[in-house]
């Protein structure tokens, strides 16, 4: 399905609100979730140079809504352990973690969402742009900027 789904977007947005901090106003996390789910994303890849932050929760909520997958590419094993413990908790089982720069994973991505500049962004964008898959979102974060 390659069309906008307002129902998926709304449900993912609300689920992300429930997963996050109580009493917190909606922010970019909920927006990311709604955009990914509304586009019926089946593969959501998040590549970051440090801790992934709450945006990963938004992708988990979107994947739950669409039946898709979430892959988080991190540079270090320590970042994975920190994300699993501090951020994800029970939701860690819904994320496939990859350590290092896995360009093969990026080749399956159709839509590219850049939240902040990333080191090696041009190479990553070139890899992501050569694919033919539908229903994927790549989220790039670089905590060093």
PDB file of C-alpha atoms in Angstrom:
ATOM      1  CA  UNK A   1       0.000   0.000   0.000  1.00  0.00           C
ATOM      2  CA  UNK A   2       1.679   3.238  -1.129  1.00  0.00           C
ATOM      3  CA  UNK A   3      -0.869   5.862  -0.148  1.00  0.00           C
ATOM      4  CA  UNK A   4      -1.405   8.077   2.872  1.00  0.00           C
ATOM      5  CA  UNK A   5      -3.329   6.548   5.775  1.00  0.00           C
ATOM      6  CA  UNK A   6      -4.720   9.125   8.182  1.00  0.00           C
ATOM      7  CA  UNK A   7      -5.858   6.296  10.463  1.00  0.00           C
ATOM      8  CA  UNK A   8      -2.349   4.823  10.727  1.00  0.00           C
ATOM      9  CA  UNK A   9      -0.855   8.279  11.286  1.00  0.00           C
ATOM     10  CA  UNK A  10      -3.334   9.108  14.057  1.00  0.00           C
ATOM     11  CA  UNK A  11      -2.980   5.755  15.803  1.00  0.00           C
ATOM     12  CA  UNK A  12       0.831   5.875  15.726  1.00  0.00           C
ATOM     13  CA  UNK A  13       0.800   9.475  16.980  1.00  0.00           C
ATOM     14  CA  UNK A  14      -1.408   8.527  19.936  1.00  0.00           C
ATOM     15  CA  UNK A  15       0.608   5.385  20.715  1.00  0.00           C
ATOM     16  CA  UNK A  16       3.819   7.436  20.749  1.00  0.00           C
ATOM     17  CA  UNK A  17       2.246   9.865  23.205  1.00  0.00           C
ATOM     18  CA  UNK A  18       1.399   6.940  25.496  1.00  0.00           C
ATOM     19  CA  UNK A  19       4.912   5.462  25.192  1.00  0.00           C
ATOM     20  CA  UNK A  20       6.663   8.732  26.058  1.00  0.00           C
ATOM     21  CA  UNK A  21       6.732  10.881  29.136  1.00  0.00           C
ATOM     22  CA  UNK A  22       3.395  11.573  30.801  1.00  0.00           C
ATOM     23  CA  UNK A  23       2.271  15.173  30.565  1.00  0.00           C
ATOM     24  CA  UNK A  24       4.810  15.994  27.849  1.00  0.00           C
ATOM     25  CA  UNK A  25       3.593  18.121  24.963  1.00  0.00           C
ATOM     26  CA  UNK A  26       3.814  16.476  21.507  1.00  0.00           C
ATOM     27  CA  UNK A  27       7.081  17.092  19.657  1.00  0.00           C
ATOM     28  CA  UNK A  28       9.145  15.733  16.776  1.00  0.00           C
ATOM     29  CA  UNK A  29       8.918  12.150  18.091  1.00  0.00           C
ATOM     30  CA  UNK A  30       5.175  12.026  17.549  1.00  0.00           C
ATOM     31  CA  UNK A  31       5.521  13.751  14.178  1.00  0.00           C
ATOM     32  CA  UNK A  32       8.066  11.165  12.992  1.00  0.00           C
ATOM     33  CA  UNK A  33       5.789   8.369  14.134  1.00  0.00           C
ATOM     34  CA  UNK A  34       2.762   9.807  12.340  1.00  0.00           C
ATOM     35  CA  UNK A  35       4.709  10.435   9.116  1.00  0.00           C
ATOM     36  CA  UNK A  36       6.152   6.915   9.021  1.00  0.00           C
ATOM     37  CA  UNK A  37       2.850   5.211   9.839  1.00  0.00           C
ATOM     38  CA  UNK A  38       0.801   7.483   7.596  1.00  0.00           C
ATOM     39  CA  UNK A  39       3.042   6.472   4.695  1.00  0.00           C
ATOM     40  CA  UNK A  40       2.580   2.799   5.647  1.00  0.00           C
ATOM     41  CA  UNK A  41       6.328   2.331   6.107  1.00  0.00           C
ATOM     42  CA  UNK A  42       7.339  -1.316   6.338  1.00  0.00           C
ATOM     43  CA  UNK A  43      11.046  -0.763   6.965  1.00  0.00           C
ATOM     44  CA  UNK A  44      12.198   2.080   9.196  1.00  0.00           C
ATOM     45  CA  UNK A  45      15.951   2.515   9.555  1.00  0.00           C
ATOM     46  CA  UNK A  46      17.473   4.920  12.038  1.00  0.00           C
ATOM     47  CA  UNK A  47      21.202   5.625  11.781  1.00  0.00           C
ATOM     48  CA  UNK A  48      22.861   7.694  14.491  1.00  0.00           C
ATOM     49  CA  UNK A  49      26.309   8.381  15.842  1.00  0.00           C
ATOM     50  CA  UNK A  50      25.314   8.241  19.502  1.00  0.00           C
ATOM     51  CA  UNK A  51      22.262   7.594  21.644  1.00  0.00           C
ATOM     52  CA  UNK A  52      19.201   7.395  19.362  1.00  0.00           C
ATOM     53  CA  UNK A  53      16.907   9.471  21.571  1.00  0.00           C
ATOM     54  CA  UNK A  54      13.142   9.351  21.774  1.00  0.00           C
ATOM     55  CA  UNK A  55      12.663   9.379  17.986  1.00  0.00           C
ATOM     56  CA  UNK A  56      13.277   5.633  18.119  1.00  0.00           C
ATOM     57  CA  UNK A  57      10.110   5.231  20.199  1.00  0.00           C
ATOM     58  CA  UNK A  58       8.177   6.973  17.447  1.00  0.00           C
ATOM     59  CA  UNK A  59       9.447   4.497  14.877  1.00  0.00           C
ATOM     60  CA  UNK A  60       8.540   1.585  17.161  1.00  0.00           C
ATOM     61  CA  UNK A  61       4.989   2.942  17.446  1.00  0.00           C
ATOM     62  CA  UNK A  62       4.782   3.391  13.669  1.00  0.00           C
ATOM     63  CA  UNK A  63       6.059  -0.132  13.023  1.00  0.00           C
ATOM     64  CA  UNK A  64       3.517  -1.517  15.473  1.00  0.00           C
ATOM     65  CA  UNK A  65       0.765   0.269  13.545  1.00  0.00           C
ATOM     66  CA  UNK A  66       1.912  -0.797  10.057  1.00  0.00           C
ATOM     67  CA  UNK A  67       3.305  -4.238  10.881  1.00  0.00           C
ATOM     68  CA  UNK A  68       6.726  -3.026   9.763  1.00  0.00           C
ATOM     69  CA  UNK A  69      10.278  -3.379  11.084  1.00  0.00           C
ATOM     70  CA  UNK A  70      12.617  -0.963  12.854  1.00  0.00           C
ATOM     71  CA  UNK A  71      16.381  -1.203  12.406  1.00  0.00           C
ATOM     72  CA  UNK A  72      18.645   1.052  14.447  1.00  0.00           C
ATOM     73  CA  UNK A  73      22.217   1.408  13.191  1.00  0.00           C
ATOM     74  CA  UNK A  74      24.623   2.512  15.915  1.00  0.00           C
ATOM     75  CA  UNK A  75      28.387   2.944  15.892  1.00  0.00           C
ATOM     76  CA  UNK A  76      29.129   1.359  19.258  1.00  0.00           C
ATOM     77  CA  UNK A  77      27.840  -1.564  21.293  1.00  0.00           C
ATOM     78  CA  UNK A  78      27.625   0.714  24.355  1.00  0.00           C
ATOM     79  CA  UNK A  79      25.060   2.916  22.602  1.00  0.00           C
ATOM     80  CA  UNK A  80      22.864  -0.125  22.000  1.00  0.00           C
ATOM     81  CA  UNK A  81      22.939  -1.156  25.655  1.00  0.00           C
ATOM     82  CA  UNK A  82      22.171   2.403  26.762  1.00  0.00           C
ATOM     83  CA  UNK A  83      19.255   2.690  24.334  1.00  0.00           C
ATOM     84  CA  UNK A  84      17.797  -0.639  25.381  1.00  0.00           C
ATOM     85  CA  UNK A  85      18.036   0.135  29.076  1.00  0.00           C
ATOM     86  CA  UNK A  86      17.228   3.827  29.353  1.00  0.00           C
ATOM     87  CA  UNK A  87      14.964   4.510  26.411  1.00  0.00           C
ATOM     88  CA  UNK A  88      13.232   1.428  25.164  1.00  0.00           C
ATOM     89  CA  UNK A  89      12.688  -0.822  28.166  1.00  0.00           C
ATOM     90  CA  UNK A  90      10.011  -3.330  27.164  1.00  0.00           C
ATOM     91  CA  UNK A  91       9.977  -1.986  23.598  1.00  0.00           C
ATOM     92  CA  UNK A  92      13.604  -3.044  22.925  1.00  0.00           C
ATOM     93  CA  UNK A  93      12.380  -6.356  21.496  1.00  0.00           C
ATOM     94  CA  UNK A  94      10.763  -4.473  18.602  1.00  0.00           C
ATOM     95  CA  UNK A  95      14.051  -2.988  17.345  1.00  0.00           C
ATOM     96  CA  UNK A  96      16.758  -4.773  15.374  1.00  0.00           C
ATOM     97  CA  UNK A  97      20.104  -3.235  16.310  1.00  0.00           C
ATOM     98  CA  UNK A  98      23.049  -3.183  13.911  1.00  0.00           C
ATOM     99  CA  UNK A  99      26.495  -2.031  15.023  1.00  0.00           C
ATOM    100  CA  UNK A 100      28.594  -0.166  12.429  1.00  0.00           C
ATOM    101  CA  UNK A 101      27.649   1.358   9.091  1.00  0.00           C
ATOM    102  CA  UNK A 102      25.424  -1.143   7.308  1.00  0.00           C
ATOM    103  CA  UNK A 103      25.003   0.315   3.826  1.00  0.00           C
ATOM    104  CA  UNK A 104      23.220  -2.842   2.625  1.00  0.00           C
ATOM    105  CA  UNK A 105      20.369  -1.975   4.985  1.00  0.00           C
ATOM    106  CA  UNK A 106      20.260   1.574   3.620  1.00  0.00           C
ATOM    107  CA  UNK A 107      19.875   0.292   0.071  1.00  0.00           C
ATOM    108  CA  UNK A 108      16.363  -0.900   0.967  1.00  0.00           C
ATOM    109  CA  UNK A 109      15.160   2.555   1.997  1.00  0.00           C
ATOM    110  CA  UNK A 110      12.888   4.632  -0.224  1.00  0.00           C
ATOM    111  CA  UNK A 111      12.147   7.766   1.770  1.00  0.00           C
ATOM    112  CA  UNK A 112      14.898   9.692   3.502  1.00  0.00           C
ATOM    113  CA  UNK A 113      14.171  11.838   6.536  1.00  0.00           C
ATOM    114  CA  UNK A 114      17.129  13.800   7.876  1.00  0.00           C
ATOM    115  CA  UNK A 115      16.538  15.285  11.307  1.00  0.00           C
ATOM    116  CA  UNK A 116      20.073  16.589  11.824  1.00  0.00           C
ATOM    117  CA  UNK A 117      23.168  16.483   9.663  1.00  0.00           C
ATOM    118  CA  UNK A 118      25.049  13.196   9.769  1.00  0.00           C
ATOM    119  CA  UNK A 119      28.709  12.419   9.265  1.00  0.00           C
ATOM    120  CA  UNK A 120      29.072  10.804   5.882  1.00  0.00           C
ATOM    121  CA  UNK A 121      25.581  11.991   4.941  1.00  0.00           C
ATOM    122  CA  UNK A 122      26.339  12.227   1.236  1.00  0.00           C
ATOM    123  CA  UNK A 123      27.464   8.585   1.112  1.00  0.00           C
ATOM    124  CA  UNK A 124      24.384   7.475   3.053  1.00  0.00           C
ATOM    125  CA  UNK A 125      22.051   9.471   0.817  1.00  0.00           C
ATOM    126  CA  UNK A 126      23.638   8.011  -2.299  1.00  0.00           C
ATOM    127  CA  UNK A 127      23.186   4.500  -0.915  1.00  0.00           C
ATOM    128  CA  UNK A 128      19.569   5.161   0.043  1.00  0.00           C
ATOM    129  CA  UNK A 129      18.756   6.764  -3.311  1.00  0.00           C
ATOM    130  CA  UNK A 130      19.704   3.723  -5.408  1.00  0.00           C
ATOM    131  CA  UNK A 131      16.923   1.446  -4.191  1.00  0.00           C
ATOM    132  CA  UNK A 132      13.585   0.482  -5.645  1.00  0.00           C
ATOM    133  CA  UNK A 133      11.738  -0.528  -2.471  1.00  0.00           C
ATOM    134  CA  UNK A 134       8.481   1.134  -1.420  1.00  0.00           C
ATOM    135  CA  UNK A 135       7.329   1.954   2.086  1.00  0.00           C
ATOM    136  CA  UNK A 136      10.570   2.627   3.909  1.00  0.00           C
ATOM    137  CA  UNK A 137      11.845   5.505   6.006  1.00  0.00           C
ATOM    138  CA  UNK A 138      15.436   6.300   6.960  1.00  0.00           C
ATOM    139  CA  UNK A 139      16.012   8.610   9.876  1.00  0.00           C
ATOM    140  CA  UNK A 140      19.537  10.014  10.253  1.00  0.00           C
ATOM    141  CA  UNK A 141      20.703  11.570  13.495  1.00  0.00           C
ATOM    142  CA  UNK A 142      24.122  12.853  14.396  1.00  0.00           C
ATOM    143  CA  UNK A 143      24.521  13.825  18.027  1.00  0.00           C
ATOM    144  CA  UNK A 144      27.924  15.406  17.396  1.00  0.00           C
ATOM    145  CA  UNK A 145      26.472  18.441  15.600  1.00  0.00           C
TER     146      UNK A 145
END
